Short mmCIF file of C-alpha atoms (C1' of nucleotides) in Angstrom, two decimals:
data_model
loop_
_atom_site.label_atom_id
_atom_site.label_comp_id
_atom_site.label_asym_id
_atom_site.label_seq_id
_atom_site.Cartn_x
_atom_site.Cartn_y
_atom_site.Cartn_z
CA MET D 62 3.46 2.88 30.02
CA SER D 63 4.99 -0.51 29.63
CA SER D 64 8.62 -1.16 30.27
CA ILE D 65 10.66 -3.64 28.38
CA LEU D 66 11.39 -7.07 29.63
CA THR D 67 14.73 -8.64 29.10
CA THR D 68 14.49 -10.50 25.84
CA GLU D 69 17.39 -11.48 23.73
CA GLY D 70 17.62 -11.46 19.99
CA VAL D 71 14.74 -9.08 19.57
CA PRO D 72 15.66 -5.73 18.06
CA LEU D 73 15.05 -2.73 20.28
CA TYR D 74 12.76 -1.03 17.83
CA VAL D 75 10.58 -4.14 17.76
CA LYS D 76 10.33 -4.15 21.53
CA ILE D 77 9.35 -0.50 21.49
CA ARG D 78 6.87 -1.05 18.70
CA GLU D 79 5.25 -3.92 20.55
CA GLY D 80 5.31 -1.95 23.77
CA ILE D 81 3.34 0.85 22.17
CA ARG D 82 1.05 -1.61 20.44
CA SER D 83 0.25 -3.24 23.73
CA ASP D 84 -0.39 0.17 25.29
CA ILE D 85 -2.98 0.74 22.60
CA LEU D 86 -4.52 -2.71 22.69
CA GLN D 87 -4.77 -2.71 26.47
CA GLY D 88 -6.38 0.71 26.39
CA ARG D 89 -3.60 2.58 28.17
CA LEU D 90 -3.53 4.74 25.06
CA GLN D 91 -6.95 5.65 23.69
CA PRO D 92 -7.90 6.36 20.07
CA GLY D 93 -7.37 10.01 19.25
CA GLN D 94 -4.96 10.45 22.13
CA LYS D 95 -1.51 11.88 21.63
CA ILE D 96 1.29 9.54 22.49
CA PRO D 97 4.55 10.83 24.04
CA SER D 98 6.94 12.56 21.67
CA GLU D 99 9.80 10.70 20.06
CA GLU D 100 12.17 12.46 22.41
CA GLU D 101 10.22 11.43 25.49
CA LEU D 102 9.91 7.84 24.37
CA ALA D 103 13.62 7.71 23.63
CA GLU D 104 14.32 8.76 27.18
CA GLN D 105 11.71 6.42 28.60
CA TYR D 106 13.05 3.39 26.77
CA ARG D 107 16.65 4.61 27.00
CA VAL D 108 17.36 4.35 23.31
CA SER D 109 18.14 6.90 20.64
CA ARG D 110 15.39 8.88 18.99
CA MET D 111 15.96 7.21 15.63
CA THR D 112 15.27 3.84 17.17
CA VAL D 113 12.00 4.96 18.65
CA ARG D 114 11.19 6.51 15.31
CA GLN D 115 11.62 3.23 13.50
CA GLY D 116 9.16 1.52 15.79
CA ILE D 117 6.61 4.29 15.45
CA LEU D 118 6.94 4.37 11.67
CA ASP D 119 6.10 0.67 11.58
CA LEU D 120 2.90 1.26 13.50
CA ILE D 121 1.99 4.15 11.22
CA LYS D 122 2.46 1.92 8.22
CA GLU D 123 0.12 -0.55 9.87
CA GLY D 124 -2.44 2.14 10.48
CA LEU D 125 -2.40 1.92 14.26
CA LEU D 126 -0.91 5.40 14.63
CA HIS D 127 -0.88 8.54 12.58
CA ARG D 128 1.01 11.75 12.98
CA LYS D 129 0.99 15.33 11.99
CA ARG D 130 4.20 17.18 11.53
CA GLY D 131 4.90 19.78 14.15
CA VAL D 132 2.07 18.51 16.30
CA GLY D 133 2.47 14.95 17.45
CA THR D 134 1.66 11.29 17.03
CA PHE D 135 -1.82 10.00 17.72
CA VAL D 136 -3.62 6.71 18.15
CA SER D 137 -5.87 5.98 15.18
CA TYR D 138 -9.47 5.00 15.49
CA PRO D 139 -9.88 1.30 14.84
CA HIS D 140 -11.61 0.46 11.61
CA PHE D 141 -14.28 -2.08 11.97
CA ASP D 142 -15.17 -4.14 8.93
CA ARG D 143 -12.29 -6.48 8.19
CA ASP D 144 -15.17 -8.11 6.41
CA HIS D 145 -14.71 -6.64 3.02
CA THR D 146 -11.17 -7.66 2.31
CA ARG D 147 -12.23 -11.20 2.84
CA LEU D 148 -12.77 -13.67 0.15
CA THR D 149 -16.23 -15.06 0.68
CA ASN D 150 -17.96 -18.21 -0.34
CA PHE D 151 -21.05 -17.55 -2.44
CA PHE D 152 -23.32 -20.02 -0.70
CA GLU D 153 -22.12 -19.17 2.78
CA SER D 154 -22.63 -15.45 2.41
CA ALA D 155 -25.97 -15.91 0.70
CA ARG D 156 -27.14 -18.03 3.60
CA GLU D 157 -25.88 -15.43 6.08
CA GLN D 158 -27.93 -12.78 4.34
CA GLY D 159 -30.97 -14.98 4.19
CA ILE D 160 -30.91 -15.17 0.42
CA GLU D 161 -31.95 -18.22 -1.52
CA ALA D 162 -29.04 -19.39 -3.67
CA SER D 163 -28.54 -22.34 -5.98
CA SER D 164 -26.38 -23.46 -8.85
CA VAL D 165 -26.48 -25.85 -11.77
CA VAL D 166 -23.64 -27.35 -13.77
CA LEU D 167 -24.14 -26.70 -17.47
CA LYS D 168 -21.09 -28.40 -18.80
CA ILE D 169 -18.04 -30.24 -17.62
CA GLU D 170 -15.21 -31.33 -19.87
CA ILE D 171 -11.51 -32.05 -20.03
CA LEU D 172 -9.48 -30.14 -22.57
CA ALA D 173 -6.09 -28.66 -23.40
CA ALA D 174 -5.62 -25.38 -21.54
CA PRO D 175 -6.01 -22.25 -23.63
CA GLU D 176 -2.95 -20.04 -23.42
CA LYS D 177 -4.34 -17.56 -20.91
CA VAL D 178 -5.63 -20.30 -18.62
CA ALA D 179 -2.31 -22.14 -18.74
CA LYS D 180 -0.47 -18.97 -17.84
CA HIS D 181 -2.58 -18.26 -14.80
CA LEU D 182 -2.53 -21.85 -13.57
CA ARG D 183 1.21 -22.03 -14.25
CA LEU D 184 0.83 -25.03 -16.54
CA GLU D 185 2.81 -25.78 -19.65
CA PRO D 186 0.85 -24.59 -22.73
CA GLY D 187 -1.72 -27.18 -23.72
CA GLY D 188 -1.67 -28.87 -20.32
CA SER D 189 -4.80 -30.75 -19.40
CA VAL D 190 -7.51 -28.85 -17.52
CA ILE D 191 -11.04 -29.51 -16.35
CA CYS D 192 -13.53 -26.90 -17.47
CA ILE D 193 -16.76 -26.48 -15.55
CA ARG D 194 -19.50 -24.08 -16.58
CA THR D 195 -22.00 -23.31 -13.85
CA LEU D 196 -24.95 -21.00 -13.63
CA ARG D 197 -25.87 -19.50 -10.28
CA TYR D 198 -29.27 -18.33 -9.20
CA VAL D 199 -30.22 -15.89 -6.50
CA ASN D 200 -33.87 -16.04 -5.52
CA HIS D 201 -34.43 -18.17 -8.63
CA THR D 202 -33.07 -15.52 -10.98
CA PRO D 203 -29.93 -16.33 -12.97
CA VAL D 204 -27.18 -13.99 -11.86
CA THR D 205 -23.80 -15.42 -12.67
CA VAL D 206 -22.12 -17.69 -15.21
CA HIS D 207 -18.79 -19.19 -14.23
CA ASP D 208 -16.31 -20.85 -16.52
CA SER D 209 -13.85 -22.46 -14.13
CA TYR D 210 -10.64 -24.19 -15.12
CA LEU D 211 -8.84 -26.57 -12.75
CA PRO D 212 -5.54 -28.38 -13.33
CA HIS D 213 -6.54 -31.93 -14.32
CA ARG D 214 -3.45 -33.29 -12.65
CA LEU D 215 -4.63 -32.11 -9.23
CA PHE D 216 -8.34 -32.81 -9.47
CA ALA D 217 -8.66 -35.75 -11.85
CA GLY D 218 -11.55 -37.35 -9.99
CA ILE D 219 -13.61 -34.21 -9.57
CA ILE D 220 -15.72 -34.85 -12.64
CA HIS D 221 -17.50 -37.58 -10.75
CA GLU D 222 -18.31 -35.40 -7.76
CA GLU D 223 -21.61 -33.77 -7.04
CA LEU D 224 -21.01 -30.14 -7.99
CA GLU D 225 -24.47 -28.62 -7.95
CA ASN D 226 -25.50 -26.42 -5.03
CA VAL D 227 -22.09 -26.80 -3.41
CA HIS D 228 -19.10 -24.59 -3.68
CA LEU D 229 -16.17 -25.82 -5.71
CA TRP D 230 -13.87 -24.74 -2.91
CA ASP D 231 -15.50 -27.14 -0.49
CA VAL D 232 -14.99 -29.96 -2.97
CA MET D 233 -11.35 -28.99 -3.42
CA GLU D 234 -10.66 -29.62 0.23
CA LYS D 235 -11.27 -33.32 -0.35
CA TYR D 236 -8.30 -33.19 -2.71
CA GLY D 237 -6.09 -31.61 -0.09
CA PHE D 238 -6.25 -28.01 -1.21
CA GLN D 239 -7.57 -25.25 0.97
CA VAL D 240 -8.40 -21.99 -0.79
CA LYS D 241 -6.53 -19.13 0.75
CA ARG D 242 -6.19 -16.26 -1.66
CA ALA D 243 -7.59 -14.96 -4.91
CA LEU D 244 -6.49 -12.38 -7.42
CA GLN D 245 -9.41 -10.87 -9.26
CA LYS D 246 -9.41 -8.60 -12.25
CA LEU D 247 -12.64 -6.70 -12.71
CA GLU D 248 -14.11 -5.08 -15.79
CA ALA D 249 -17.47 -4.01 -17.13
CA LYS D 250 -18.30 -5.69 -20.43
CA PRO D 251 -21.26 -5.99 -22.72
CA ALA D 252 -23.01 -9.36 -22.57
CA ALA D 253 -22.09 -11.51 -25.55
CA GLY D 254 -24.69 -13.78 -27.18
CA GLU D 255 -24.55 -16.97 -25.21
CA ILE D 256 -23.94 -15.34 -21.86
CA ALA D 257 -26.78 -12.90 -22.44
CA LYS D 258 -29.14 -15.76 -23.17
CA LEU D 259 -28.13 -17.65 -20.03
CA LEU D 260 -28.54 -14.60 -17.82
CA GLY D 261 -31.76 -13.57 -19.46
CA VAL D 262 -30.60 -10.14 -20.60
CA LYS D 263 -30.25 -8.50 -23.98
CA PRO D 264 -26.90 -8.73 -25.78
CA GLY D 265 -24.84 -5.67 -24.92
CA TYR D 266 -26.26 -5.40 -21.44
CA PRO D 267 -23.58 -4.51 -18.83
CA ILE D 268 -21.86 -7.46 -17.22
CA LEU D 269 -19.50 -7.27 -14.27
CA TYR D 270 -16.75 -9.42 -15.64
CA LYS D 271 -14.12 -11.02 -13.44
CA GLU D 272 -11.06 -13.07 -14.16
CA ARG D 273 -10.15 -14.83 -11.02
CA THR D 274 -7.12 -16.87 -10.07
CA VAL D 275 -7.46 -18.80 -6.84
CA PHE D 276 -4.52 -19.98 -4.78
CA SER D 277 -4.41 -22.60 -2.08
CA THR D 278 -2.63 -22.22 1.22
CA ASP D 279 0.67 -23.38 -0.22
CA GLY D 280 0.53 -20.87 -3.08
CA THR D 281 -0.47 -23.34 -5.81
CA PRO D 282 -2.92 -21.89 -8.31
CA VAL D 283 -5.89 -24.24 -8.13
CA GLU D 284 -8.53 -22.46 -10.19
CA PHE D 285 -8.87 -19.91 -12.93
CA THR D 286 -12.36 -18.66 -13.58
CA TYR D 287 -14.11 -16.31 -15.95
CA CYS D 288 -17.10 -14.84 -14.10
CA TYR D 289 -19.98 -13.11 -15.84
CA ASN D 290 -22.23 -11.33 -13.36
CA ARG D 291 -25.45 -9.56 -14.22
CA GLY D 292 -24.63 -5.89 -13.62
CA ASP D 293 -27.91 -4.97 -12.01
CA MET D 294 -27.95 -7.87 -9.59
CA TYR D 295 -24.43 -8.21 -8.42
CA SER D 296 -22.05 -5.92 -6.58
CA LEU D 297 -18.73 -6.46 -4.93
CA THR D 298 -17.35 -4.49 -2.01
CA VAL D 299 -13.64 -4.38 -1.34
CA ALA D 300 -11.48 -2.61 1.18
CA MET D 301 -8.07 -1.38 0.13
CA GLU D 302 -5.24 0.22 2.00
CA ARG D 303 -2.05 1.93 1.14
CA MET Y 132 22.49 5.54 -13.66
CA SER Y 133 20.88 8.87 -13.30
CA SER Y 134 22.53 11.69 -11.48
CA ILE Y 135 20.65 14.27 -9.50
CA LEU Y 136 19.85 17.67 -10.81
CA THR Y 137 20.01 20.66 -8.55
CA THR Y 138 16.58 21.04 -7.09
CA GLU Y 139 15.83 22.90 -3.93
CA GLY Y 140 13.39 21.98 -1.27
CA VAL Y 141 13.28 18.35 -2.27
CA PRO Y 142 14.70 15.95 0.33
CA LEU Y 143 17.71 13.98 -0.79
CA TYR Y 144 16.08 10.63 -0.15
CA VAL Y 145 13.22 11.63 -2.40
CA LYS Y 146 15.63 12.54 -5.18
CA ILE Y 147 17.35 9.21 -4.78
CA ARG Y 148 14.06 7.35 -4.67
CA GLU Y 149 12.87 9.03 -7.85
CA GLY Y 150 16.26 8.49 -9.44
CA ILE Y 151 16.00 4.78 -8.86
CA ARG Y 152 12.37 4.75 -9.93
CA SER Y 153 13.27 6.40 -13.17
CA ASP Y 154 16.08 3.90 -13.69
CA ILE Y 155 13.47 1.18 -13.43
CA LEU Y 156 10.84 2.82 -15.58
CA GLN Y 157 13.29 3.74 -18.28
CA GLY Y 158 14.58 0.20 -18.31
CA ARG Y 159 18.08 0.97 -17.14
CA LEU Y 160 17.28 -1.47 -14.36
CA GLN Y 161 15.40 -4.57 -15.46
CA PRO Y 162 12.98 -6.70 -13.43
CA GLY Y 163 14.86 -9.30 -11.45
CA GLN Y 164 18.11 -7.37 -11.72
CA LYS Y 165 20.11 -6.52 -8.64
CA ILE Y 166 20.51 -2.82 -8.02
CA PRO Y 167 23.74 -1.41 -6.58
CA SER Y 168 24.27 -1.92 -2.87
CA GLU Y 169 23.35 0.77 -0.35
CA GLU Y 170 27.01 1.52 0.08
CA GLU Y 171 27.59 1.98 -3.64
CA LEU Y 172 24.53 4.15 -4.08
CA ALA Y 173 25.60 6.28 -1.13
CA GLU Y 174 28.92 6.90 -2.81
CA GLN Y 175 27.29 7.48 -6.18
CA TYR Y 176 24.83 10.04 -4.88
CA ARG Y 177 27.31 11.37 -2.30
CA VAL Y 178 25.03 10.95 0.67
CA SER Y 179 25.14 8.76 3.73
CA ARG Y 180 24.03 5.19 3.58
CA MET Y 181 21.04 5.82 5.83
CA THR Y 182 19.70 8.35 3.37
CA VAL Y 183 19.92 5.94 0.47
CA ARG Y 184 18.27 3.39 2.66
CA GLN Y 185 15.29 5.60 3.31
CA GLY Y 186 14.70 6.03 -0.38
CA ILE Y 187 15.01 2.31 -1.08
CA LEU Y 188 12.67 1.40 1.77
CA ASP Y 189 10.03 3.65 0.21
CA LEU Y 190 10.26 1.78 -3.07
CA ILE Y 191 10.09 -1.54 -1.28
CA LYS Y 192 6.93 -0.42 0.48
CA GLU Y 193 5.53 0.46 -2.93
CA GLY Y 194 6.47 -2.95 -4.23
CA LEU Y 195 8.79 -1.74 -6.94
CA LEU Y 196 11.80 -3.32 -5.24
CA HIS Y 197 12.33 -6.23 -2.93
CA ARG Y 198 15.36 -7.34 -1.04
CA LYS Y 199 16.89 -10.27 0.65
CA ARG Y 200 19.09 -9.78 3.63
CA GLY Y 201 22.71 -10.54 3.03
CA VAL Y 202 22.13 -10.75 -0.71
CA GLY Y 203 20.92 -7.55 -2.23
CA THR Y 204 18.06 -5.44 -3.53
CA PHE Y 205 16.22 -6.40 -6.71
CA VAL Y 206 13.73 -4.91 -9.12
CA SER Y 207 10.34 -6.59 -8.79
CA TYR Y 208 8.48 -8.15 -11.68
CA PRO Y 209 5.37 -6.18 -12.52
CA HIS Y 210 2.05 -7.92 -11.73
CA PHE Y 211 3.80 -10.69 -9.94
CA ASP Y 212 5.77 -9.36 -7.03
CA ARG Y 213 3.96 -6.07 -7.12
CA ASP Y 214 1.08 -5.91 -4.80
CA HIS Y 215 -2.53 -5.53 -5.87
CA THR Y 216 -4.16 -5.15 -2.51
CA ARG Y 217 -2.84 -1.65 -2.36
CA LEU Y 218 -4.89 1.41 -2.81
CA THR Y 219 -3.14 3.25 -5.57
CA ASN Y 220 -3.04 6.80 -6.66
CA PHE Y 221 -4.18 7.20 -10.25
CA PHE Y 222 -1.38 9.51 -11.33
CA GLU Y 223 1.32 7.63 -9.48
CA SER Y 224 0.42 4.27 -10.94
CA ALA Y 225 0.02 5.74 -14.40
CA ARG Y 226 3.49 7.15 -14.10
CA GLU Y 227 4.77 3.83 -12.87
CA GLN Y 228 3.42 2.18 -15.97
CA GLY Y 229 4.62 4.92 -18.25
CA ILE Y 230 1.11 5.93 -19.23
CA GLU Y 231 0.13 9.49 -20.04
CA ALA Y 232 -2.58 10.60 -17.60
CA SER Y 233 -4.36 13.89 -17.07
CA SER Y 234 -7.51 15.28 -15.52
CA VAL Y 235 -9.76 18.30 -15.80
CA VAL Y 236 -12.22 19.71 -13.32
CA LEU Y 237 -15.67 20.05 -14.85
CA LYS Y 238 -17.52 21.51 -11.93
CA ILE Y 239 -16.96 22.47 -8.34
CA GLU Y 240 -19.69 23.56 -5.98
CA ILE Y 241 -20.77 23.66 -2.38
CA LEU Y 242 -24.08 22.11 -1.52
CA ALA Y 243 -26.07 20.30 1.13
CA ALA Y 244 -25.09 16.65 1.26
CA PRO Y 245 -27.53 14.21 -0.29
CA GLU Y 246 -28.59 11.54 2.14
CA LYS Y 247 -26.33 8.80 0.88
CA VAL Y 248 -23.30 11.07 0.82
CA ALA Y 249 -24.00 12.33 4.33
CA LYS Y 250 -24.27 8.78 5.59
CA HIS Y 251 -20.95 7.71 4.16
CA LEU Y 252 -19.14 10.85 5.28
CA ARG Y 253 -20.75 10.57 8.72
CA LEU Y 254 -22.24 14.06 8.48
CA GLU Y 255 -25.59 15.19 9.79
CA PRO Y 256 -28.13 15.11 6.94
CA GLY Y 257 -27.90 18.23 4.85
CA GLY Y 258 -24.41 19.04 6.10
CA SER Y 259 -22.30 21.14 3.79
CA VAL Y 260 -20.14 19.31 1.26
CA ILE Y 261 -17.90 20.27 -1.63
CA CYS Y 262 -18.75 18.47 -4.84
CA ILE Y 263 -16.07 18.15 -7.50
CA ARG Y 264 -16.68 16.56 -10.87
CA THR Y 265 -13.54 15.59 -12.70
CA LEU Y 266 -12.85 13.86 -15.97
CA ARG Y 267 -9.73 11.77 -16.29
CA TYR Y 268 -7.90 10.96 -19.46
CA VAL Y 269 -5.52 8.15 -20.24
CA ASN Y 270 -3.47 8.71 -23.35
CA HIS Y 271 -5.82 11.60 -24.18
CA THR Y 272 -8.92 9.40 -24.15
CA PRO Y 273 -11.60 10.12 -21.54
CA VAL Y 274 -11.83 7.12 -19.24
CA THR Y 275 -13.36 8.10 -15.95
CA VAL Y 276 -15.80 10.59 -14.49
CA HIS Y 277 -15.60 11.22 -10.76
CA ASP Y 278 -18.17 12.94 -8.62
CA SER Y 279 -16.34 13.47 -5.35
CA TYR Y 280 -17.87 14.81 -2.17
CA LEU Y 281 -15.71 16.23 0.62
CA PRO Y 282 -16.85 17.54 3.99
CA HIS Y 283 -16.82 21.32 3.64
CA ARG Y 284 -15.87 21.74 7.27
CA LEU Y 285 -12.55 19.96 6.70
CA PHE Y 286 -11.58 21.29 3.30
CA ALA Y 287 -13.15 24.75 3.11
CA GLY Y 288 -10.27 26.31 1.20
CA ILE Y 289 -9.90 23.53 -1.34
CA ILE Y 290 -12.06 25.25 -3.93
CA HIS Y 291 -9.22 27.71 -4.52
CA GLU Y 292 -6.60 25.03 -5.03
CA GLU Y 293 -5.27 23.85 -8.32
CA LEU Y 294 -7.05 20.52 -8.80
CA GLU Y 295 -6.29 19.64 -12.39
CA ASN Y 296 -3.65 17.02 -13.13
CA VAL Y 297 -3.05 16.42 -9.45
CA HIS Y 298 -4.60 13.85 -7.24
CA LEU Y 299 -7.13 15.03 -4.70
CA TRP Y 300 -5.35 12.94 -2.10
CA ASP Y 301 -2.17 14.94 -2.52
CA VAL Y 302 -4.11 18.15 -2.01
CA MET Y 303 -5.77 16.73 1.09
CA GLU Y 304 -2.40 16.33 2.73
CA LYS Y 305 -2.11 20.11 2.84
CA TYR Y 306 -5.18 20.05 5.03
CA GLY Y 307 -3.65 17.55 7.38
CA PHE Y 308 -5.31 14.39 6.12
CA GLN Y 309 -3.42 11.47 4.75
CA VAL Y 310 -5.40 8.91 2.83
CA LYS Y 311 -4.99 5.44 4.26
CA ARG Y 312 -7.93 3.27 3.36
CA ALA Y 313 -10.90 3.00 1.03
CA LEU Y 314 -14.05 0.95 0.85
CA GLN Y 315 -15.24 0.43 -2.70
CA LYS Y 316 -18.46 -1.01 -3.98
CA LEU Y 317 -18.32 -2.17 -7.57
CA GLU Y 318 -21.05 -2.73 -10.10
CA ALA Y 319 -21.52 -2.80 -13.84
CA LYS Y 320 -24.05 -0.28 -15.05
CA PRO Y 321 -25.26 1.09 -18.33
CA ALA Y 322 -23.97 4.58 -19.11
CA ALA Y 323 -26.63 7.21 -18.51
CA GLY Y 324 -26.99 10.22 -20.79
CA GLU Y 325 -24.57 12.76 -19.41
CA ILE Y 326 -21.91 10.27 -18.36
CA ALA Y 327 -22.07 8.59 -21.77
CA LYS Y 328 -21.53 11.93 -23.48
CA LEU Y 329 -18.54 12.78 -21.29
CA LEU Y 330 -16.91 9.40 -21.85
CA GLY Y 331 -17.67 9.39 -25.53
CA VAL Y 332 -19.73 6.19 -25.56
CA LYS Y 333 -23.29 5.41 -26.47
CA PRO Y 334 -25.93 5.47 -23.75
CA GLY Y 335 -26.31 1.99 -22.30
CA TYR Y 336 -22.67 1.14 -22.84
CA PRO Y 337 -21.21 -0.83 -19.88
CA ILE Y 338 -19.66 1.28 -17.16
CA LEU Y 339 -17.65 -0.04 -14.25
CA TYR Y 340 -19.35 1.87 -11.51
CA LYS Y 341 -17.78 2.41 -8.12
CA GLU Y 342 -18.95 4.00 -4.91
CA ARG Y 343 -15.95 4.79 -2.87
CA THR Y 344 -15.52 6.00 0.69
CA VAL Y 345 -12.03 7.14 1.55
CA PHE Y 346 -10.67 7.29 5.07
CA SER Y 347 -7.68 9.17 6.39
CA THR Y 348 -5.10 7.76 8.76
CA ASP Y 349 -7.10 8.72 11.83
CA GLY Y 350 -10.23 6.99 10.52
CA THR Y 351 -12.11 10.11 9.44
CA PRO Y 352 -14.08 9.70 6.20
CA VAL Y 353 -12.66 12.38 3.97
CA GLU Y 354 -14.16 11.61 0.58
CA PHE Y 355 -17.14 9.87 -0.95
CA THR Y 356 -16.97 9.42 -4.69
CA TYR Y 357 -19.10 8.06 -7.46
CA CYS Y 358 -16.77 6.73 -10.17
CA TYR Y 359 -17.90 5.99 -13.70
CA ASN Y 360 -15.23 4.08 -15.60
CA ARG Y 361 -15.40 3.17 -19.24
CA GLY Y 362 -15.76 -0.58 -19.21
CA ASP Y 363 -13.44 -1.28 -22.10
CA MET Y 364 -10.62 0.92 -20.85
CA TYR Y 365 -10.54 0.35 -17.16
CA SER Y 366 -9.93 -2.68 -15.02
CA LEU Y 367 -9.27 -3.15 -11.37
CA THR Y 368 -7.27 -5.94 -9.84
CA VAL Y 369 -7.77 -6.88 -6.24
CA ALA Y 370 -6.35 -9.54 -4.00
CA MET Y 371 -8.53 -11.13 -1.40
CA GLU Y 372 -7.88 -13.65 1.34
CA ARG Y 373 -9.94 -15.70 3.66
"C1'" DG T 78 33.66 -35.33 -6.32
"C1'" DC T 79 31.78 -34.18 -1.92
"C1'" DT T 80 31.30 -31.87 2.39
"C1'" DC T 81 32.56 -28.49 5.56
"C1'" DT T 82 34.31 -24.09 6.84
"C1'" DC T 83 35.40 -19.59 6.08
"C1'" DT T 84 34.81 -15.09 4.25
"C1'" DA T 85 33.47 -11.08 1.46
"C1'" DG T 86 29.63 -8.58 0.67
"C1'" DA T 87 25.06 -7.13 1.68
"C1'" DT T 88 21.41 -5.78 4.57
"C1'" DG T 89 19.76 -4.98 9.62
"C1'" DT T 90 20.10 -2.49 13.92
"C1'" DA T 91 21.58 1.26 16.70
"C1'" DT T 92 23.80 5.64 18.30
"C1'" DA T 93 24.34 10.75 19.11
"C1'" DG T 94 23.96 14.79 17.29
"C1'" DA T 95 22.69 18.70 14.16
"C1'" DC T 96 19.75 21.42 11.84
"C1'" DG T 97 15.29 22.16 9.08
"C1'" DT T 98 10.43 23.07 9.03
"C1'" DC T 99 5.87 22.98 10.55
"C1'" DT T 100 2.03 23.92 14.02
"C1'" DA T 101 -0.45 25.82 17.61
"C1'" DG T 102 -0.77 28.88 20.86
"C1'" DA T 103 1.11 32.78 23.51
"C1'" DT T 104 2.60 37.44 23.17
"C1'" DT T 105 2.92 41.78 21.32
"C1'" DT T 106 1.46 45.31 18.40
"C1'" DT T 107 -1.94 47.96 16.11
"C1'" DA F 66 -10.62 43.33 19.69
"C1'" DA F 67 -8.08 42.03 15.84
"C1'" DA F 68 -3.93 41.20 13.49
"C1'" DA F 69 0.83 40.30 13.26
"C1'" DT F 70 4.80 38.19 15.38
"C1'" DC F 71 7.30 35.11 18.13
"C1'" DT F 72 8.42 30.75 20.23
"C1'" DA F 73 8.40 26.15 22.29
"C1'" DG F 74 7.62 21.76 20.94
"C1'" DA F 75 7.30 18.10 17.62
"C1'" DC F 76 8.28 15.81 13.60
"C1'" DG F 77 11.49 15.60 9.17
"C1'" DT F 78 15.96 15.09 7.14
"C1'" DC F 79 20.74 13.87 7.23
"C1'" DT F 80 25.39 12.49 8.76
"C1'" DA F 81 29.19 9.35 10.08
"C1'" DT F 82 30.06 5.43 12.35
"C1'" DA F 83 29.87 0.79 14.45
"C1'" DC F 84 28.75 -3.61 14.87
"C1'" DA F 85 25.36 -7.62 14.04
"C1'" DT F 86 23.60 -11.03 11.09
"C1'" DC F 87 22.62 -13.31 6.97
"C1'" DT F 88 23.84 -15.43 2.30
"C1'" DA F 89 26.20 -17.31 -1.43
"C1'" DG F 90 30.09 -18.84 -3.03
"C1'" DA F 91 35.16 -19.75 -2.64
"C1'" DG F 92 38.40 -22.68 -0.79
"C1'" DA F 93 40.18 -26.33 2.22
"C1'" DG F 94 40.04 -30.87 3.57
"C1'" DC F 95 38.47 -35.43 2.90
#
DNA sequence: GCTCTCTAGATGTATAGACGTCTAGATTTT
DNA sequence: AAAATCTAGACGTCTATACATCTAGAGAGC
């Protein structure tokens, strides 16, 4: 087991936590294996049991360890697919999967932000926004309609950019914003008239509906989008923890 | 502030935690407001400061409170500070939002795992699984049908447990498994005959359909569930990063 | 009025000990 | 052999106390 180097200003429980973490990462403790008891670790690190406990509890919260009362504390099996928590770029992931993807811009206009849009973009009501409606195709079949709203103040020149067959997020980088995080609200909705026509389905057909707010690295909301996805041709996989 | 009723078998920190939670839910503590200091709460509840602390830390982990060192502890604003990446327990989050929630078990049986179920639960094909169909109500309206599959080997006795109005995940803890992580695949689908009848909608009505694999702290898949959620009464918010 | 310093109040870290409760396995009893 | 009981070990809860560190605001000095 690792001992603790002399480091100042670092709480003991952090040192212990990182010591155990390194034992796991370096393979000195294997998945499924029982780690020493709180009591033993306290003696080993020469701290009180409560201090050891605090470090262990951190690692449990992280998912690196788990424990069973009356039995012991064990190293968890690593979970593979970090993949699904990730926010992915439509064109990139289509290309990765060898799928033919394209998009067309149906409409682009500047208007006063509707109330809901303003709220999500943190603009004053009626603030100026750019609205872009795009239709995306997968293997030449229409799959998704996007109504995206961007703050006009941040992306004034974007209406002159080439927006077909590229991802909006790539264009945003030219304006100094890197997409970092998105909050998506998902629902199933019947297709309303115009959307149904664009997607080539009957009105009332199930649509996977998303409202998405996109934030850049500095926390600025840079995009609010209504997404209408054809239910039978679109699925979304997410990983969640607690 | 609420005082604590005499209840046996419930840890003090849990009583304090729930006391504070109820203060928030009932509006005695408003979002953004500072709650009493650890010291004051300790005196109020007549326990040691460390005990109060444990209760508060739980609520912080949940996202209901946040704190700033040297300043104080504050009630979080819903949907802003509160975290959406988290895997939430249906009954817990309903309670948090002050919504009336209930569930009934429609069917419970032991059968050989269908191929897809076996794959997700990492069982040999045809391995024995427990299938539980439940119907969940929100404010007395049916909202969700769940077809859950559990490995029979791990939860043999569960068929004798009380499963109505409790969350499966709470019951699983009795069997030594703590739910940590879930992988969910989302689609919009038309309601098929039986599901439509149970949810009280017309066949073809949009359903937010989920396939969910749930993993316990040690990485074991403990549940695979087909979820059929009424599109107009159910939404899911997720945060994603890249 | 402005800046700097100080301080009260709040959370963060840490200790040592006590007792509760659960689990698995060993032991005893039947 | 099977069932019931016991027990060591491990985690869970809780206390009372001490000191560290951070923050916002009060107060002193300019």
